[in-house]
CSV table of C-alpha atoms and ligand atoms in Angstrom, one decimal:
chain,number,residue,atom,x,y,z
P,1,MET,CA,113.2,-99.2,-46.4
P,2,ALA,CA,113.1,-99.4,-42.4
P,3,ARG,CA,111.6,-102.5,-41.3
P,4,LYS,CA,110.9,-103.0,-37.3
P,5,ARG,CA,108.6,-103.8,-34.8
P,6,GLY,CA,107.5,-100.7,-32.5
P,7,GLU,CA,106.6,-100.5,-29.0
P,8,ASN,CA,103.2,-99.9,-29.7
P,9,MET,CA,102.5,-100.4,-33.9
P,10,ARG,CA,103.3,-104.4,-34.8
P,11,ASP,CA,104.6,-103.8,-38.4
P,12,ILE,CA,106.5,-100.4,-39.2
P,13,GLU,CA,107.8,-99.9,-42.6
P,14,PHE,CA,108.8,-96.2,-43.5
P,15,ALA,CA,112.1,-94.2,-44.7
P,16,PHE,CA,114.8,-93.4,-42.7
P,17,SER,CA,114.6,-95.2,-39.5
P,18,GLY,CA,115.3,-98.6,-37.9
P,19,ALA,CA,118.7,-99.2,-38.9
P,20,GLY,CA,120.5,-98.3,-36.0
P,21,LEU,CA,123.2,-96.2,-36.8
P,22,ASP,CA,125.9,-95.6,-34.2
P,23,ARG,CA,126.4,-92.1,-34.1
P,24,ALA,CA,129.6,-92.5,-32.0
P,25,ALA,CA,129.3,-88.4,-30.7
P,26,HIS,CA,132.7,-89.6,-28.4
P,27,LEU,CA,134.6,-89.3,-31.7
P,28,ARG,CA,133.5,-86.2,-33.3
P,29,SER,CA,136.6,-84.5,-32.1
P,30,ASP,CA,138.7,-87.0,-33.7
P,31,PRO,CA,139.9,-86.3,-37.1
P,32,ASP,CA,141.4,-89.4,-37.9
P,33,GLN,CA,138.1,-91.0,-39.1
P,34,TRP,CA,137.8,-88.7,-42.2
P,35,VAL,CA,141.2,-90.9,-43.5
P,36,ALA,CA,139.3,-94.1,-43.7
P,37,ALA,CA,135.6,-92.8,-44.2
P,38,ARG,CA,132.8,-93.5,-46.7
P,39,ILE,CA,131.5,-89.9,-47.2
P,40,LEU,CA,128.5,-89.1,-49.4
P,41,PRO,CA,128.4,-86.1,-51.2
P,42,ILE,CA,125.0,-83.8,-50.9
P,43,TRP,CA,124.7,-81.2,-53.4
P,44,GLN,CA,121.5,-78.6,-52.8
P,45,GLY,CA,120.2,-80.8,-50.8
P,46,LYS,CA,120.6,-84.1,-52.7
P,47,VAL,CA,121.9,-87.2,-52.0
P,48,LEU,CA,124.4,-88.8,-54.2
P,49,LEU,CA,123.0,-92.3,-55.7
P,50,ASP,CA,124.2,-95.3,-57.3
P,51,GLN,CA,121.6,-95.5,-60.2
P,52,THR,CA,122.8,-98.8,-61.3
P,53,ALA,CA,122.5,-100.7,-57.5
P,54,GLN,CA,119.8,-98.1,-56.3
P,55,ARG,CA,121.9,-97.4,-53.1
P,56,LEU,CA,123.9,-94.1,-52.0
P,57,ALA,CA,127.3,-93.4,-53.5
P,58,TRP,CA,130.3,-92.5,-51.8
P,59,VAL,CA,133.3,-91.1,-52.4
P,60,ASP,CA,136.7,-91.3,-50.3
P,61,ALA,CA,138.7,-88.7,-48.4
P,62,ALA,CA,141.3,-88.3,-51.4
P,63,HIS,CA,138.3,-87.7,-53.8
P,64,THR,CA,138.1,-84.3,-55.9
P,65,LEU,CA,134.4,-83.7,-54.3
P,66,SER,CA,136.2,-84.4,-50.9
P,67,GLN,CA,138.8,-81.8,-51.6
P,68,LEU,CA,136.3,-79.1,-53.0
P,69,ALA,CA,133.8,-79.7,-50.0
P,70,ASP,CA,132.6,-76.6,-48.1
P,71,LEU,CA,131.7,-78.9,-44.8
P,72,ALA,CA,132.2,-82.3,-43.4
P,73,VAL,CA,130.0,-84.0,-41.2
P,74,PHE,CA,130.6,-87.1,-39.0
P,75,LEU,CA,127.6,-89.0,-39.1
P,76,GLY,CA,128.8,-92.1,-37.2
P,77,ILE,CA,130.5,-95.5,-37.5
P,78,HIS,CA,128.7,-98.5,-38.6
P,79,LYS,CA,130.7,-102.0,-38.9
P,80,GLN,CA,133.9,-100.2,-37.8
P,81,THR,CA,133.6,-98.2,-41.1
P,82,PRO,CA,133.4,-93.9,-40.6
P,83,TYR,CA,130.5,-92.5,-42.3
P,84,PHE,CA,130.4,-88.7,-43.3
P,85,ALA,CA,128.5,-86.2,-45.1
P,86,ILE,CA,129.8,-83.3,-47.5
P,87,ASP,CA,128.3,-80.3,-48.5
P,88,VAL,CA,129.7,-79.5,-52.1
P,89,SER,CA,126.3,-77.2,-53.1
P,90,SER,CA,128.6,-74.3,-54.4
P,91,GLN,CA,129.9,-76.7,-57.2
P,92,ASP,CA,129.0,-76.7,-60.7
P,93,MET,CA,127.3,-79.7,-61.6
P,94,THR,CA,125.9,-81.0,-65.3
P,95,GLY,CA,122.1,-81.1,-65.2
P,96,VAL,CA,119.7,-78.3,-64.7
P,97,PRO,CA,117.7,-78.8,-61.7
P,98,GLN,CA,113.9,-77.8,-61.3
P,99,SER,CA,112.9,-75.2,-59.9
P,100,ASP,CA,108.9,-75.6,-59.4
P,101,GLY,CA,106.9,-78.7,-59.3
P,102,PHE,CA,106.2,-81.0,-56.2
P,103,LEU,CA,109.2,-82.8,-56.3
P,104,ASP,CA,112.1,-82.3,-58.3
P,105,ASP,CA,112.9,-85.4,-60.7
P,106,THR,CA,115.9,-84.3,-62.3
P,107,THR,CA,119.4,-85.3,-61.6
P,108,GLN,CA,123.0,-83.6,-61.9
P,109,THR,CA,126.4,-85.0,-61.4
P,110,HIS,CA,130.3,-83.7,-61.4
P,111,PRO,CA,132.5,-84.1,-64.3
P,112,SER,CA,134.8,-86.3,-61.4
P,113,LEU,CA,132.2,-88.8,-61.2
P,114,PRO,CA,131.2,-91.7,-63.3
P,115,ASP,CA,127.7,-91.1,-65.2
P,116,HIS,CA,125.8,-93.7,-63.2
P,117,LEU,CA,126.4,-91.5,-60.1
P,118,GLN,CA,123.7,-88.7,-59.9
P,119,PHE,CA,122.4,-86.2,-57.4
P,120,VAL,CA,118.7,-87.1,-56.7
P,121,GLU,CA,115.8,-85.8,-54.8
P,122,LEU,CA,116.1,-88.2,-51.1
P,123,ARG,CA,111.8,-88.5,-51.4
P,124,GLN,CA,112.2,-89.7,-54.9
P,125,ILE,CA,114.1,-92.7,-53.8
P,126,MET,CA,113.2,-93.3,-50.0
P,127,THR,CA,111.4,-96.2,-50.5
P,128,GLN,CA,114.3,-98.2,-52.6
P,129,LEU,CA,116.9,-97.4,-50.0
P,130,PRO,CA,118.1,-99.6,-47.7
P,131,ALA,CA,117.6,-99.1,-44.1
P,132,LEU,CA,121.0,-97.7,-43.0
P,133,ASP,CA,121.1,-95.8,-46.4
P,134,GLY,CA,117.9,-94.2,-45.4
P,135,GLU,CA,119.2,-93.4,-42.0
P,136,LEU,CA,122.3,-91.7,-43.4
P,137,ALA,CA,121.0,-89.9,-46.0
P,138,ALA,CA,118.3,-88.5,-43.6
P,139,THR,CA,120.8,-87.4,-41.1
P,140,ALA,CA,123.4,-85.9,-43.6
P,141,ARG,CA,120.3,-83.9,-45.7
P,142,ALA,CA,119.5,-82.7,-42.5
P,143,ILE,CA,122.7,-81.6,-40.7
P,144,THR,CA,123.9,-80.2,-44.1
P,145,GLY,CA,120.8,-78.1,-44.7
P,146,TRP,CA,121.0,-76.9,-40.8
P,147,HIS,CA,124.5,-75.6,-41.7
P,148,ALA,CA,123.8,-73.6,-45.0
P,149,SER,CA,120.8,-72.1,-43.2
P,150,HIS,CA,122.1,-71.0,-40.0
P,151,GLY,CA,125.6,-68.8,-41.1
P,152,PHE,CA,125.1,-66.3,-38.8
P,153,CYS,CA,124.8,-66.2,-34.9
P,154,ALA,CA,121.3,-66.2,-33.5
P,155,LYS,CA,122.6,-63.8,-30.6
P,156,CYS,CA,124.7,-61.3,-32.0
P,157,GLY,CA,124.3,-61.9,-35.7
P,158,GLY,CA,128.2,-62.8,-36.2
P,159,ALA,CA,129.3,-65.4,-38.4
P,160,SER,CA,129.6,-68.7,-37.2
P,161,ALA,CA,131.9,-71.5,-38.0
P,162,PRO,CA,131.1,-75.3,-38.0
P,163,ALA,CA,132.4,-77.1,-34.8
P,164,MET,CA,132.8,-80.9,-33.0
P,165,ALA,CA,132.6,-82.7,-36.9
P,166,GLY,CA,129.7,-80.7,-37.8
P,167,TRP,CA,127.4,-81.1,-34.8
P,168,GLU,CA,127.9,-77.3,-33.6
P,169,ARG,CA,128.3,-74.1,-34.5
P,170,HIS,CA,130.5,-71.5,-32.7
P,171,CYS,CA,130.1,-67.8,-33.3
P,172,GLN,CA,133.4,-66.0,-34.1
P,173,SER,CA,132.2,-62.9,-32.5
P,174,CYS,CA,130.7,-63.4,-29.0
P,175,GLY,CA,131.8,-67.3,-28.4
P,176,ALA,CA,127.9,-68.7,-28.7
P,177,VAL,CA,127.6,-72.5,-29.5
P,178,HIS,CA,125.0,-73.2,-31.5
P,179,PHE,CA,123.4,-76.7,-31.8
P,180,PRO,CA,121.5,-78.4,-34.9
P,181,ARG,CA,117.5,-78.0,-34.8
P,182,THR,CA,115.1,-80.7,-35.1
P,183,ASP,CA,111.4,-79.0,-35.6
P,184,PRO,CA,108.7,-81.5,-34.0
P,185,VAL,CA,105.6,-82.0,-36.1
P,186,VAL,CA,102.6,-83.7,-35.1
P,187,ILE,CA,101.2,-85.9,-37.7
P,188,MET,CA,97.5,-87.5,-36.9
P,189,LEU,CA,95.7,-90.4,-38.0
P,190,VAL,CA,92.4,-88.9,-36.8
P,191,THR,CA,89.5,-91.4,-36.8
P,192,HIS,CA,86.0,-91.6,-36.1
P,193,GLY,CA,84.3,-95.1,-36.1
P,194,ASN,CA,85.2,-96.4,-39.3
P,195,GLN,CA,86.2,-93.0,-40.8
P,196,VAL,CA,89.3,-91.2,-40.8
P,197,LEU,CA,90.4,-87.6,-41.6
P,198,MET,CA,92.6,-86.3,-44.7
P,199,GLY,CA,93.1,-83.4,-46.2
P,200,ARG,CA,95.0,-82.0,-48.9
P,201,SER,CA,97.4,-78.9,-49.1
P,202,PRO,CA,97.6,-76.4,-52.1
P,203,GLY,CA,100.0,-77.3,-54.8
P,204,TRP,CA,99.7,-81.3,-54.3
P,205,PRO,CA,99.4,-83.4,-57.0
P,206,ASP,CA,95.7,-83.8,-58.1
P,207,GLY,CA,93.9,-86.1,-55.6
P,208,MET,CA,96.7,-86.6,-53.2
P,209,TYR,CA,95.4,-86.5,-49.6
P,210,SER,CA,97.2,-87.3,-46.4
P,211,LEU,CA,97.1,-87.1,-42.6
P,212,LEU,CA,96.6,-83.6,-41.1
P,213,ALA,CA,99.9,-82.4,-39.7
P,214,GLY,CA,101.4,-79.3,-38.1
P,215,PHE,CA,104.5,-77.9,-35.9
P,216,VAL,CA,104.4,-78.3,-32.2
P,217,GLU,CA,104.3,-74.6,-30.7
P,218,PRO,CA,106.6,-73.3,-28.0
P,219,GLY,CA,104.9,-74.4,-24.6
P,220,GLU,CA,102.8,-76.8,-26.0
P,221,THR,CA,102.3,-80.7,-25.2
P,222,VAL,CA,102.2,-83.3,-28.3
P,223,GLU,CA,98.5,-84.0,-27.2
P,224,ALA,CA,97.5,-80.2,-27.0
P,225,ALA,CA,99.3,-79.8,-30.7
P,226,VAL,CA,97.1,-82.6,-32.3
P,227,ARG,CA,93.9,-81.0,-30.8
P,228,ARG,CA,94.9,-77.6,-31.9
P,229,GLU,CA,96.1,-78.5,-35.4
P,230,THR,CA,93.1,-80.4,-36.1
P,231,MET,CA,90.3,-78.0,-34.8
P,232,GLU,CA,92.5,-75.1,-36.6
P,233,GLU,CA,93.0,-76.8,-40.1
P,234,ALA,CA,89.4,-78.8,-40.1
P,235,GLY,CA,87.1,-77.9,-37.4
P,236,ILE,CA,87.0,-81.1,-35.7
P,237,LYS,CA,87.2,-81.8,-32.0
P,238,VAL,CA,90.0,-84.5,-31.1
P,239,GLY,CA,89.5,-86.5,-27.6
P,240,ASN,CA,91.8,-88.8,-26.5
P,241,VAL,CA,95.3,-88.5,-28.4
P,242,ARG,CA,97.8,-91.3,-28.5
P,243,TYR,CA,101.5,-91.6,-29.5
P,244,LEU,CA,102.2,-94.3,-32.1
P,245,ALA,CA,105.7,-94.0,-34.0
P,246,SER,CA,107.9,-91.0,-35.3
P,247,GLN,CA,109.8,-90.5,-38.4
P,248,PRO,CA,113.1,-87.9,-39.2
P,249,TRP,CA,111.6,-85.9,-42.0
P,250,PRO,CA,114.6,-83.9,-43.3
P,251,PHE,CA,112.7,-81.5,-45.5
P,252,PRO,CA,114.4,-79.5,-44.4
P,253,ALA,CA,114.3,-80.2,-40.4
P,254,SER,CA,111.0,-82.0,-39.3
P,255,LEU,CA,110.7,-84.9,-36.7
P,256,MET,CA,107.0,-86.4,-37.7
P,257,ILE,CA,105.3,-87.2,-34.7
P,258,GLY,CA,102.5,-89.8,-35.3
P,259,CYS,CA,99.6,-89.8,-33.0
P,260,TRP,CA,96.3,-91.3,-33.3
P,261,GLY,CA,93.2,-88.9,-32.4
P,262,GLN,CA,89.5,-89.8,-31.8
P,263,ALA,CA,87.5,-87.3,-33.3
P,264,LEU,CA,84.8,-86.1,-31.2
P,265,GLY,CA,82.3,-85.2,-34.2
P,266,THR,CA,82.7,-85.6,-38.2
P,267,GLU,CA,81.3,-81.8,-39.2
P,268,ILE,CA,84.1,-80.3,-41.3
P,269,THR,CA,85.0,-76.7,-41.2
P,270,LEU,CA,87.9,-76.2,-43.5
P,271,ASP,CA,90.5,-73.0,-42.9
P,272,PRO,CA,91.2,-72.2,-46.5
P,273,ASN,CA,94.8,-70.7,-45.3
P,274,GLU,CA,96.0,-74.0,-44.3
P,275,LEU,CA,94.1,-76.6,-46.3
P,276,GLU,CA,92.7,-77.3,-49.9
P,277,GLY,CA,90.3,-79.7,-49.0
P,278,ALA,CA,89.4,-82.2,-46.1
P,279,ILE,CA,87.4,-85.4,-46.1
P,280,TRP,CA,86.5,-88.4,-44.1
P,281,MET,CA,87.2,-91.6,-45.7
P,282,THR,CA,86.0,-95.1,-45.0
P,283,ARG,CA,87.9,-98.1,-44.5
P,284,GLU,CA,86.6,-99.5,-47.8
P,285,GLN,CA,87.4,-96.0,-49.9
P,286,VAL,CA,90.9,-95.9,-48.7
P,287,LEU,CA,91.0,-99.4,-49.7
P,288,GLN,CA,90.1,-99.1,-52.9
P,289,SER,CA,92.7,-96.0,-53.2
P,290,PHE,CA,95.1,-98.2,-52.2
P,291,ALA,CA,94.7,-100.8,-54.4
P,292,ASP,CA,93.9,-98.6,-57.6
P,293,PRO,CA,96.7,-96.5,-59.1
P,294,ASN,CA,94.1,-94.6,-60.7
P,295,ALA,CA,91.4,-93.8,-58.1
P,296,PRO,CA,90.7,-90.4,-58.2
P,297,ILE,CA,91.8,-90.2,-54.1
P,298,ARG,CA,95.3,-91.2,-53.3
P,299,PRO,CA,96.1,-91.2,-49.8
P,300,ALA,CA,100.0,-90.4,-48.7
P,301,ARG,CA,103.0,-91.8,-50.0
P,302,LYS,CA,104.9,-94.5,-49.4
P,303,GLY,CA,107.6,-94.3,-47.2
P,304,ALA,CA,106.1,-91.4,-45.4
P,305,ILE,CA,104.5,-92.3,-41.9
P,306,ALA,CA,101.7,-91.2,-43.1
P,307,TYR,CA,100.9,-94.1,-45.0
P,308,ASP,CA,101.9,-96.4,-42.4
P,309,LEU,CA,99.7,-95.3,-39.8
P,310,ILE,CA,96.9,-95.7,-42.5
P,311,ARG,CA,97.8,-99.0,-43.2
P,312,ASN,CA,98.2,-100.2,-39.6
P,313,TRP,CA,94.7,-98.6,-39.2
P,314,LEU,CA,93.5,-100.5,-42.1
P,315,ALA,CA,94.8,-103.6,-40.7
P,316,ASP,CA,93.4,-103.3,-37.3
P,317,THR,CA,97.5,-103.6,-35.8
P,318,LEU,CA,97.6,-99.7,-34.3
Q,1,ZN,ZN1,127.5,-64.2,-31.9
């Protein structure tokens, strides 16, 4: 779990950031890093976890999975140790993943691994992982996910191949160079006096509400995206907007940009295509739902930036 003091927020505590991983981009063309590396296997978006230690599990370059990997990506260096991710999604695992539902809580493993090393959905364990593990896992999941969905050149349609230790893809036909993408998403704490605006999407667990969020569109500023999304989804006009903090959210490739918006009114007009529900909650109501696991309304999920924005608003530390 990342713990740091941000520029704006006094107490930030969310997953996937804060460890200060050195990505060592100058070493991406140096194949020697692989030999001494700690290597994180990723299988169909799941990370390998040591269930006993509740830490990421690593293999070395000689391991069967490293030999069978479809792709290797250099993640960076920490305390002189190089870190890589490998994608082993094409390998058969024991254990069947769950295909529906909100979060897949099944685990899988490979015959070459001891039983306590299992592939798990990253969101299930994000609050347990130490900061460095969280940052490495988020990077690994995002970059392997990008490769998995960008096998062909966006310019000519030809097949592309990984390059620069996994940080580029080069088209085999026209030579175009493609870089990994990150999709900016605004997530906004919209307040009006003592109340915060919360919404829920279709398919979320019963009673779960969180801050409104939406993709930034081409040609749009972060502030404009906050105002547009809040208007589109809930019909609320937002005035002043301030940036607070950001969180990588590799499901599959988002960067969550946390903002604080001042609502100019409170009358909600719901867009049912975007949201199933939207409500104003007072500080007291949010505190109550944080304290009571059986409360009818459960705001956000621990480890996600929304939870932290709300927590800091409650503590008056924004
Ligand atoms: Zn091409």
